[in-house]
mmCIF file of C-alpha atoms in Angstrom:
data_model
loop_
_atom_site.group_PDB
_atom_site.id
_atom_site.type_symbol
_atom_site.label_atom_id
_atom_site.label_comp_id
_atom_site.label_asym_id
_atom_site.label_seq_id
_atom_site.Cartn_x
_atom_site.Cartn_y
_atom_site.Cartn_z
ATOM 1 C CA UNK A 1 7.321 -1.263 -4.609
ATOM 2 C CA UNK A 2 8.005 -0.842 -0.871
ATOM 3 C CA UNK A 3 11.379 -1.889 0.425
ATOM 4 C CA UNK A 4 11.515 -5.320 2.042
ATOM 5 C CA UNK A 5 10.764 -5.264 5.716
ATOM 6 C CA UNK A 6 13.710 -5.068 8.140
ATOM 7 C CA UNK A 7 12.627 -8.573 9.173
ATOM 8 C CA UNK A 8 14.549 -9.838 6.177
ATOM 9 C CA UNK A 9 17.881 -8.236 6.968
ATOM 10 C CA UNK A 10 17.835 -8.162 10.758
ATOM 11 C CA UNK A 11 16.293 -11.546 11.431
ATOM 12 C CA UNK A 12 17.240 -13.340 8.237
ATOM 13 C CA UNK A 13 13.974 -14.956 7.263
ATOM 14 C CA UNK A 14 15.792 -17.273 4.915
ATOM 15 C CA UNK A 15 17.711 -18.940 7.719
ATOM 16 C CA UNK A 16 15.206 -18.469 10.533
ATOM 17 C CA UNK A 17 17.847 -17.622 13.124
ATOM 18 C CA UNK A 18 16.762 -17.358 16.749
ATOM 19 C CA UNK A 19 18.224 -20.113 18.893
ATOM 20 C CA UNK A 20 17.737 -18.229 22.136
ATOM 21 C CA UNK A 21 14.114 -17.626 21.327
ATOM 22 C CA UNK A 22 13.575 -21.279 20.441
ATOM 23 C CA UNK A 23 14.560 -22.166 23.979
ATOM 24 C CA UNK A 24 12.297 -19.501 25.424
ATOM 25 C CA UNK A 25 9.314 -20.719 23.387
ATOM 26 C CA UNK A 26 10.158 -24.411 23.860
ATOM 27 C CA UNK A 27 9.812 -24.815 20.108
ATOM 28 C CA UNK A 28 10.976 -28.141 18.642
ATOM 29 C CA UNK A 29 14.520 -28.354 17.325
ATOM 30 C CA UNK A 30 14.659 -27.911 13.559
ATOM 31 C CA UNK A 31 17.472 -28.880 11.220
ATOM 32 C CA UNK A 32 18.969 -26.270 8.933
ATOM 33 C CA UNK A 33 17.913 -26.573 5.317
ATOM 34 C CA UNK A 34 19.906 -26.045 2.186
ATOM 35 C CA UNK A 35 19.118 -22.550 0.942
ATOM 36 C CA UNK A 36 19.665 -23.701 -2.611
ATOM 37 C CA UNK A 37 16.840 -26.248 -2.351
ATOM 38 C CA UNK A 38 14.446 -24.242 -0.174
ATOM 39 C CA UNK A 39 11.247 -23.213 -1.977
ATOM 40 C CA UNK A 40 11.142 -19.414 -2.442
ATOM 41 C CA UNK A 41 8.018 -17.489 -1.436
ATOM 42 C CA UNK A 42 7.283 -13.799 -1.800
ATOM 43 C CA UNK A 43 4.884 -12.920 1.038
ATOM 44 C CA UNK A 44 3.298 -9.511 1.635
ATOM 45 C CA UNK A 45 1.667 -8.089 4.750
ATOM 46 C CA UNK A 46 -1.201 -5.632 4.354
ATOM 47 C CA UNK A 47 0.487 -3.100 6.639
ATOM 48 C CA UNK A 48 3.862 -2.534 8.330
ATOM 49 C CA UNK A 49 4.741 -5.048 11.005
ATOM 50 C CA UNK A 50 2.767 -4.692 14.215
ATOM 51 C CA UNK A 51 1.243 -6.997 16.828
ATOM 52 C CA UNK A 52 -1.070 -8.757 14.389
ATOM 53 C CA UNK A 53 1.927 -9.899 12.346
ATOM 54 C CA UNK A 54 3.236 -11.897 15.328
ATOM 55 C CA UNK A 55 2.493 -15.363 13.845
ATOM 56 C CA UNK A 56 4.458 -14.515 10.689
ATOM 57 C CA UNK A 57 7.320 -12.982 12.654
ATOM 58 C CA UNK A 58 7.568 -16.091 14.815
ATOM 59 C CA UNK A 59 7.359 -18.411 11.825
ATOM 60 C CA UNK A 60 10.530 -16.710 10.596
ATOM 61 C CA UNK A 61 12.485 -16.180 13.802
ATOM 62 C CA UNK A 62 11.645 -19.558 15.376
ATOM 63 C CA UNK A 63 12.656 -21.563 12.326
ATOM 64 C CA UNK A 64 9.153 -22.681 11.331
ATOM 65 C CA UNK A 65 9.597 -21.679 7.700
ATOM 66 C CA UNK A 66 13.033 -23.256 7.700
ATOM 67 C CA UNK A 67 11.615 -26.501 9.087
ATOM 68 C CA UNK A 68 9.266 -26.612 6.096
ATOM 69 C CA UNK A 69 12.187 -25.972 3.712
ATOM 70 C CA UNK A 70 10.864 -22.543 2.749
ATOM 71 C CA UNK A 71 12.754 -19.376 1.858
ATOM 72 C CA UNK A 72 10.263 -16.599 2.688
ATOM 73 C CA UNK A 73 10.921 -12.999 1.669
ATOM 74 C CA UNK A 74 8.650 -10.455 3.317
ATOM 75 C CA UNK A 75 7.272 -7.201 1.921
ATOM 76 C CA UNK A 76 4.649 -4.764 3.200
ATOM 77 C CA UNK A 77 1.783 -3.076 1.365
ATOM 78 C CA UNK A 78 -0.744 -0.334 2.057
ATOM 79 C CA UNK A 79 -3.909 -2.305 2.724
ATOM 80 C CA UNK A 80 -6.033 -5.138 1.386
ATOM 81 C CA UNK A 81 -6.722 -3.494 -1.951
ATOM 82 C CA UNK A 82 -2.978 -3.248 -2.500
ATOM 83 C CA UNK A 83 -2.231 -6.843 -1.477
ATOM 84 C CA UNK A 84 -5.044 -8.235 -3.638
ATOM 85 C CA UNK A 85 -3.664 -6.285 -6.595
ATOM 86 C CA UNK A 86 -0.154 -7.594 -5.958
ATOM 87 C CA UNK A 87 -1.382 -11.181 -5.764
ATOM 88 C CA UNK A 88 -3.457 -10.716 -8.917
ATOM 89 C CA UNK A 89 -0.500 -9.345 -10.889
ATOM 90 C CA UNK A 90 1.935 -11.937 -9.560
ATOM 91 C CA UNK A 91 4.087 -9.331 -7.814
ATOM 92 C CA UNK A 92 3.781 -11.492 -4.705
ATOM 93 C CA UNK A 93 2.962 -15.170 -4.267
ATOM 94 C CA UNK A 94 0.875 -14.834 -1.125
ATOM 95 C CA UNK A 95 -0.352 -11.983 1.029
ATOM 96 C CA UNK A 96 -2.550 -10.921 3.929
ATOM 97 C CA UNK A 97 -5.892 -9.371 2.979
ATOM 98 C CA UNK A 98 -9.263 -8.721 4.532
ATOM 99 C CA UNK A 99 -11.492 -11.692 3.704
ATOM 100 C CA UNK A 100 -14.452 -9.409 2.978
ATOM 101 C CA UNK A 101 -12.377 -7.356 0.550
ATOM 102 C CA UNK A 102 -11.511 -10.614 -1.209
ATOM 103 C CA UNK A 103 -15.216 -11.516 -1.432
ATOM 104 C CA UNK A 104 -15.966 -8.158 -3.046
ATOM 105 C CA UNK A 105 -13.122 -8.687 -5.488
ATOM 106 C CA UNK A 106 -14.361 -12.175 -6.436
ATOM 107 C CA UNK A 107 -17.913 -10.847 -6.915
ATOM 108 C CA UNK A 108 -16.624 -9.285 -10.148
ATOM 109 C CA UNK A 109 -17.082 -11.857 -12.955
ATOM 110 C CA UNK A 110 -13.835 -10.628 -14.513
ATOM 111 C CA UNK A 111 -11.735 -11.195 -11.385
ATOM 112 C CA UNK A 112 -8.913 -13.701 -11.228
ATOM 113 C CA UNK A 113 -9.606 -16.864 -9.172
ATOM 114 C CA UNK A 114 -7.722 -15.678 -6.086
ATOM 115 C CA UNK A 115 -8.580 -17.658 -2.980
ATOM 116 C CA UNK A 116 -7.717 -17.600 0.691
ATOM 117 C CA UNK A 117 -5.783 -20.561 2.075
ATOM 118 C CA UNK A 118 -5.869 -19.680 5.791
ATOM 119 C CA UNK A 119 -8.043 -17.377 7.891
ATOM 120 C CA UNK A 120 -6.033 -15.686 10.627
ATOM 121 C CA UNK A 121 -8.799 -13.634 12.270
ATOM 122 C CA UNK A 122 -11.789 -15.923 12.689
ATOM 123 C CA UNK A 123 -13.967 -12.963 13.667
ATOM 124 C CA UNK A 124 -13.727 -9.562 12.072
ATOM 125 C CA UNK A 125 -12.166 -6.800 14.184
ATOM 126 C CA UNK A 126 -14.584 -4.205 12.719
ATOM 127 C CA UNK A 127 -15.934 -1.965 15.445
ATOM 128 C CA UNK A 128 -17.457 1.389 16.295
ATOM 129 C CA UNK A 129 -15.410 3.101 18.993
ATOM 130 C CA UNK A 130 -17.197 5.934 20.805
ATOM 131 C CA UNK A 131 -16.924 8.340 23.726
ATOM 132 C CA UNK A 132 -19.536 7.800 26.421
ATOM 133 C CA UNK A 133 -19.046 11.411 27.433
ATOM 134 C CA UNK A 134 -20.308 12.338 23.967
ATOM 135 C CA UNK A 135 -23.582 10.562 24.705
ATOM 136 C CA UNK A 136 -22.878 7.277 22.918
ATOM 137 C CA UNK A 137 -23.637 4.600 25.464
ATOM 138 C CA UNK A 138 -25.208 2.026 23.163
ATOM 139 C CA UNK A 139 -25.136 1.207 19.477
ATOM 140 C CA UNK A 140 -28.604 2.703 19.095
ATOM 141 C CA UNK A 141 -27.522 5.974 20.655
ATOM 142 C CA UNK A 142 -25.446 6.666 17.549
ATOM 143 C CA UNK A 143 -28.636 8.027 15.995
ATOM 144 C CA UNK A 144 -28.326 11.795 15.889
ATOM 145 C CA UNK A 145 -24.555 11.608 16.403
ATOM 146 C CA UNK A 146 -21.582 12.047 14.080
ATOM 147 C CA UNK A 147 -19.598 8.990 13.046
ATOM 148 C CA UNK A 148 -16.092 9.603 11.712
ATOM 149 C CA UNK A 149 -15.236 7.329 8.796
ATOM 150 C CA UNK A 150 -11.640 7.182 7.577
ATOM 151 C CA UNK A 151 -10.854 6.978 3.892
ATOM 152 C CA UNK A 152 -10.565 3.343 2.851
ATOM 153 C CA UNK A 153 -12.215 2.136 6.066
ATOM 154 C CA UNK A 154 -13.551 -1.414 5.756
ATOM 155 C CA UNK A 155 -15.850 -1.468 8.772
ATOM 156 C CA UNK A 156 -18.254 1.077 7.313
ATOM 157 C CA UNK A 157 -18.937 -1.282 4.401
ATOM 158 C CA UNK A 158 -20.813 -3.624 6.752
ATOM 159 C CA UNK A 159 -22.422 -0.843 8.791
ATOM 160 C CA UNK A 160 -25.694 -0.840 6.755
ATOM 161 C CA UNK A 161 -26.286 -4.535 7.480
ATOM 162 C CA UNK A 162 -25.317 -4.156 11.142
ATOM 163 C CA UNK A 163 -27.612 -1.163 11.624
ATOM 164 C CA UNK A 164 -30.536 -2.952 9.990
ATOM 165 C CA UNK A 165 -29.973 -6.091 12.052
ATOM 166 C CA UNK A 166 -30.023 -4.084 15.274
ATOM 167 C CA UNK A 167 -32.970 -1.808 14.457
ATOM 168 C CA UNK A 168 -30.901 1.330 13.955
ATOM 169 C CA UNK A 169 -31.889 4.024 11.475
ATOM 170 C CA UNK A 170 -28.591 4.302 9.599
ATOM 171 C CA UNK A 171 -29.712 7.486 7.843
ATOM 172 C CA UNK A 172 -29.992 9.158 11.258
ATOM 173 C CA UNK A 173 -26.270 8.642 11.866
ATOM 174 C CA UNK A 174 -24.257 11.405 10.213
ATOM 175 C CA UNK A 175 -21.080 10.159 8.552
ATOM 176 C CA UNK A 176 -18.105 12.492 8.307
ATOM 177 C CA UNK A 177 -15.271 11.483 5.992
ATOM 178 C CA UNK A 178 -11.898 11.966 7.636
ATOM 179 C CA UNK A 179 -8.265 11.054 7.069
ATOM 180 C CA UNK A 180 -7.029 7.907 8.819
ATOM 181 C CA UNK A 181 -4.306 10.050 10.400
ATOM 182 C CA UNK A 182 -6.827 12.156 12.334
ATOM 183 C CA UNK A 183 -9.345 9.459 13.266
ATOM 184 C CA UNK A 184 -8.320 9.109 16.914
ATOM 185 C CA UNK A 185 -7.284 12.767 17.371
ATOM 186 C CA UNK A 186 -10.712 13.966 16.178
ATOM 187 C CA UNK A 187 -12.523 11.635 18.547
ATOM 188 C CA UNK A 188 -10.207 12.645 21.380
ATOM 189 C CA UNK A 189 -10.952 16.305 20.693
ATOM 190 C CA UNK A 190 -14.702 15.716 20.532
ATOM 191 C CA UNK A 191 -14.947 16.727 16.860
ATOM 192 C CA UNK A 192 -16.824 13.477 16.182
ATOM 193 C CA UNK A 193 -18.803 11.290 18.573
ATOM 194 C CA UNK A 194 -17.559 7.913 17.352
ATOM 195 C CA UNK A 195 -15.349 6.360 14.681
ATOM 196 C CA UNK A 196 -15.288 3.115 12.754
ATOM 197 C CA UNK A 197 -12.177 0.986 12.625
ATOM 198 C CA UNK A 198 -10.539 -2.119 14.068
ATOM 199 C CA UNK A 199 -11.142 -2.727 17.768
ATOM 200 C CA UNK A 200 -7.501 -3.565 18.510
ATOM 201 C CA UNK A 201 -6.292 -0.419 16.762
ATOM 202 C CA UNK A 202 -8.554 2.549 17.479
ATOM 203 C CA UNK A 203 -9.524 1.634 21.037
ATOM 204 C CA UNK A 204 -5.915 1.080 22.110
ATOM 205 C CA UNK A 205 -4.758 4.227 20.317
ATOM 206 C CA UNK A 206 -7.372 6.280 22.135
ATOM 207 C CA UNK A 207 -6.340 4.984 25.540
ATOM 208 C CA UNK A 208 -2.787 5.912 24.628
ATOM 209 C CA UNK A 209 -4.011 9.442 23.901
ATOM 210 C CA UNK A 210 -5.250 9.742 27.470
ATOM 211 C CA UNK A 211 -8.924 8.862 27.014
ATOM 212 C CA UNK A 212 -9.991 6.989 30.174
ATOM 213 C CA UNK A 213 -10.989 3.399 29.533
ATOM 214 C CA UNK A 214 -14.342 3.960 31.247
ATOM 215 C CA UNK A 215 -15.137 6.739 28.753
ATOM 216 C CA UNK A 216 -14.693 4.418 25.762
ATOM 217 C CA UNK A 217 -17.477 2.314 24.314
ATOM 218 C CA UNK A 218 -16.291 -0.359 21.878
ATOM 219 C CA UNK A 219 -19.082 -1.899 19.829
ATOM 220 C CA UNK A 220 -17.548 -4.916 18.112
ATOM 221 C CA UNK A 221 -19.536 -5.891 15.044
ATOM 222 C CA UNK A 222 -19.161 -9.590 15.875
ATOM 223 C CA UNK A 223 -20.984 -9.037 19.171
ATOM 224 C CA UNK A 224 -23.943 -7.528 17.310
ATOM 225 C CA UNK A 225 -24.560 -10.354 14.883
ATOM 226 C CA UNK A 226 -21.915 -9.752 12.211
ATOM 227 C CA UNK A 227 -20.751 -13.124 10.853
ATOM 228 C CA UNK A 228 -17.810 -11.769 8.860
ATOM 229 C CA UNK A 229 -14.290 -13.110 9.016
ATOM 230 C CA UNK A 230 -11.190 -10.924 9.276
ATOM 231 C CA UNK A 231 -7.678 -11.133 7.847
ATOM 232 C CA UNK A 232 -6.669 -14.130 5.754
ATOM 233 C CA UNK A 233 -3.731 -15.415 3.730
ATOM 234 C CA UNK A 234 -4.513 -15.257 0.001
ATOM 235 C CA UNK A 235 -2.657 -17.015 -2.821
ATOM 236 C CA UNK A 236 -1.860 -16.189 -6.425
ATOM 237 C CA UNK A 237 -3.860 -18.635 -8.630
ATOM 238 C CA UNK A 238 -0.812 -19.828 -10.591
ATOM 239 C CA UNK A 239 1.098 -20.476 -7.384
ATOM 240 C CA UNK A 240 -1.904 -22.300 -5.911
ATOM 241 C CA UNK A 241 -2.092 -24.557 -8.961
ATOM 242 C CA UNK A 242 1.595 -25.228 -9.620
ATOM 243 C CA UNK A 243 3.065 -25.150 -6.101
ATOM 244 C CA UNK A 244 0.365 -26.651 -3.926
ATOM 245 C CA UNK A 245 2.749 -28.427 -1.585
ATOM 246 C CA UNK A 246 4.710 -25.219 -1.038
ATOM 247 C CA UNK A 247 1.525 -23.380 -0.050
ATOM 248 C CA UNK A 248 0.564 -26.219 2.298
ATOM 249 C CA UNK A 249 3.940 -26.031 4.011
ATOM 250 C CA UNK A 250 3.639 -22.273 4.384
ATOM 251 C CA UNK A 251 0.189 -22.622 5.959
ATOM 252 C CA UNK A 252 1.493 -25.314 8.286
ATOM 253 C CA UNK A 253 4.302 -23.015 9.466
ATOM 254 C CA UNK A 254 1.888 -20.114 10.006
ATOM 255 C CA UNK A 255 -0.495 -22.361 11.937
ATOM 256 C CA UNK A 256 2.299 -23.208 14.355
ATOM 257 C CA UNK A 257 3.206 -19.519 14.492
ATOM 258 C CA UNK A 258 -0.338 -18.772 15.662
ATOM 259 C CA UNK A 259 -0.036 -21.426 18.370
ATOM 260 C CA UNK A 260 3.218 -19.942 19.643
ATOM 261 C CA UNK A 261 1.672 -16.473 19.660
ATOM 262 C CA UNK A 262 -1.286 -17.631 21.736
ATOM 263 C CA UNK A 263 0.845 -19.550 24.224
ATOM 264 C CA UNK A 264 3.166 -16.675 25.101
ATOM 265 C CA UNK A 265 2.004 -13.328 23.720
ATOM 266 C CA UNK A 266 4.547 -11.438 25.828
ATOM 267 C CA UNK A 267 7.476 -13.206 24.174
ATOM 268 C CA UNK A 268 5.794 -12.905 20.786
ATOM 269 C CA UNK A 269 5.645 -9.130 21.191
ATOM 270 C CA UNK A 270 9.317 -9.055 22.174
ATOM 271 C CA UNK A 271 10.042 -10.565 18.766
ATOM 272 C CA UNK A 272 7.671 -8.161 16.997
ATOM 273 C CA UNK A 273 9.284 -5.139 18.639
ATOM 274 C CA UNK A 274 12.668 -6.063 17.139
ATOM 275 C CA UNK A 275 11.091 -5.712 13.683
ATOM 276 C CA UNK A 276 8.948 -2.612 14.182
ATOM 277 C CA UNK A 277 9.928 0.866 13.158
ATOM 278 C CA UNK A 278 8.924 2.605 16.367
ATOM 279 C CA UNK A 279 5.970 1.446 18.420
ATOM 280 C CA UNK A 280 5.470 0.831 22.115
ATOM 281 C CA UNK A 281 5.656 -2.625 23.650
ATOM 282 C CA UNK A 282 2.781 -1.968 26.062
ATOM 283 C CA UNK A 283 0.445 -0.871 23.253
ATOM 284 C CA UNK A 284 1.399 -3.702 20.927
ATOM 285 C CA UNK A 285 0.942 -6.263 23.674
ATOM 286 C CA UNK A 286 -2.503 -4.818 24.420
ATOM 287 C CA UNK A 287 -3.400 -5.062 20.721
ATOM 288 C CA UNK A 288 -2.245 -8.649 20.499
ATOM 289 C CA UNK A 289 -4.134 -9.772 23.595
ATOM 290 C CA UNK A 290 -7.321 -8.132 22.310
ATOM 291 C CA UNK A 291 -6.910 -9.789 18.917
ATOM 292 C CA UNK A 292 -6.249 -13.201 20.452
ATOM 293 C CA UNK A 293 -9.280 -13.009 22.722
ATOM 294 C CA UNK A 294 -11.734 -11.417 20.298
ATOM 295 C CA UNK A 295 -10.619 -12.442 16.833
ATOM 296 C CA UNK A 296 -8.256 -15.430 16.813
ATOM 297 C CA UNK A 297 -9.075 -17.833 19.637
ATOM 298 C CA UNK A 298 -12.849 -17.870 19.123
ATOM 299 C CA UNK A 299 -15.356 -20.577 20.014
ATOM 300 C CA UNK A 300 -15.364 -21.688 16.373
ATOM 301 C CA UNK A 301 -11.587 -22.074 16.412
ATOM 302 C CA UNK A 302 -11.639 -23.956 19.713
ATOM 303 C CA UNK A 303 -14.147 -26.347 18.164
ATOM 304 C CA UNK A 304 -12.897 -26.677 14.571
ATOM 305 C CA UNK A 305 -9.242 -25.624 14.708
ATOM 306 C CA UNK A 306 -7.307 -22.829 13.060
ATOM 307 C CA UNK A 307 -7.637 -21.456 9.577
ATOM 308 C CA UNK A 308 -10.981 -22.597 8.176
ATOM 309 C CA UNK A 309 -14.410 -21.126 7.507
ATOM 310 C CA UNK A 310 -17.977 -22.200 8.211
ATOM 311 C CA UNK A 311 -20.397 -22.412 5.260
ATOM 312 C CA UNK A 312 -23.267 -20.840 7.201
ATOM 313 C CA UNK A 313 -21.197 -17.902 8.355
ATOM 314 C CA UNK A 314 -19.879 -17.412 4.848
ATOM 315 C CA UNK A 315 -23.392 -17.122 3.436
ATOM 316 C CA UNK A 316 -24.419 -14.731 6.220
ATOM 317 C CA UNK A 317 -21.412 -12.520 5.486
ATOM 318 C CA UNK A 318 -22.348 -12.491 1.789
ATOM 319 C CA UNK A 319 -25.851 -11.324 2.685
ATOM 320 C CA UNK A 320 -24.379 -8.497 4.762
ATOM 321 C CA UNK A 321 -21.999 -7.414 2.014
ATOM 322 C CA UNK A 322 -24.858 -7.408 -0.493
ATOM 323 C CA UNK A 323 -26.620 -4.751 1.598
ATOM 324 C CA UNK A 324 -23.696 -2.420 0.934
ATOM 325 C CA UNK A 325 -22.977 -3.146 -2.717
ATOM 326 C CA UNK A 326 -24.709 -5.078 -5.485
ATOM 327 C CA UNK A 327 -22.759 -8.279 -6.155
ATOM 328 C CA UNK A 328 -22.380 -8.759 -9.905
ATOM 329 C CA UNK A 329 -21.747 -12.435 -9.214
ATOM 330 C CA UNK A 330 -22.578 -14.049 -5.894
ATOM 331 C CA UNK A 331 -19.517 -16.151 -5.067
ATOM 332 C CA UNK A 332 -19.790 -19.509 -3.350
ATOM 333 C CA UNK A 333 -17.390 -20.507 -0.587
ATOM 334 C CA UNK A 334 -15.231 -22.533 -3.009
ATOM 335 C CA UNK A 335 -14.700 -19.391 -5.106
ATOM 336 C CA UNK A 336 -13.063 -17.587 -2.210
ATOM 337 C CA UNK A 337 -11.554 -20.231 0.073
ATOM 338 C CA UNK A 338 -9.567 -23.424 -0.609
ATOM 339 C CA UNK A 339 -9.569 -25.698 2.428
ATOM 340 C CA UNK A 340 -7.202 -28.150 0.738
ATOM 341 C CA UNK A 341 -4.194 -26.134 1.933
ATOM 342 C CA UNK A 342 -5.050 -26.510 5.615
ATOM 343 C CA UNK A 343 -3.373 -29.100 7.842
ATOM 344 C CA UNK A 344 -5.412 -32.163 8.768
ATOM 345 C CA UNK A 345 -7.795 -32.030 11.716
ATOM 346 C CA UNK A 346 -5.130 -32.858 14.302
ATOM 347 C CA UNK A 347 -2.728 -30.326 12.808
ATOM 348 C CA UNK A 348 -5.293 -27.542 13.159
ATOM 349 C CA UNK A 349 -6.226 -28.134 16.799
ATOM 350 C CA UNK A 350 -5.645 -25.369 19.309
ATOM 351 C CA UNK A 351 -3.827 -27.633 21.796
#
């Protein structure tokens, strides 16, 4: 099991210290809670702390967990498959996972009834990132080109549906399996013409490698008809059943963490940088601003509030997933998402 994140020791999640930051964020004053009575939660991120973890970092450092009488211990994993496994085995109470990976898991009739309680990324960050200088100037121009696909990549799983929807002959796009570590270097060196990945990761990484912004083409799946959601908070079934109020309070704290992140992303990244092992503030801030604009603060969220899903979009995402893999059991929305943990309508508003 990975070591707990430095967030635990350096920022003391249990106590939620950060008085100076509370003033900077104009967060409401919160009273200290009794550690002995605070509800313990084991929470696992799907990757080491980076910009996208900002709402969870702020929930700890700004006292939002503490205000809900929660004692949150943070761990990190190696992707959605790992976090789903940890939640299924009870190694962690809650975790971050890709919503589409959860759907695939629940499509197995033998799966445990794991559900999401809060959707962080209302639109998936899946994207194809290409070099215009390599002749990829439109999604259709990928035909006859080489697409680098990293091991474990999630975007490629919805590529068949996206290609079909946009009249692209997917068989005419050569896929080359590559290591995640060489995804951006290979595109930078012209060894592939495009790569799949997350828009706020690969595109920013490539600019950092010296690729001019005007040479990059970022084809976000959501802009080409993909209805899929992105990262979500998932809950162990036993915890969801026995500790419902605890889960609700956690979701409420995270919801406020998202609000704080949106209001002042610069200050949010300052907090994130204190918890990262390496990283560059400029790059992480760029990632966060892209994620806020493209994936978090969407039109659906502005209309309906944070955290939920739309039944029509859910069905459309199921149809897309089914073009990649046969679903042994077609889940319904209630199999994968429990809206009962969300705050009421006023508590979910963007403000």
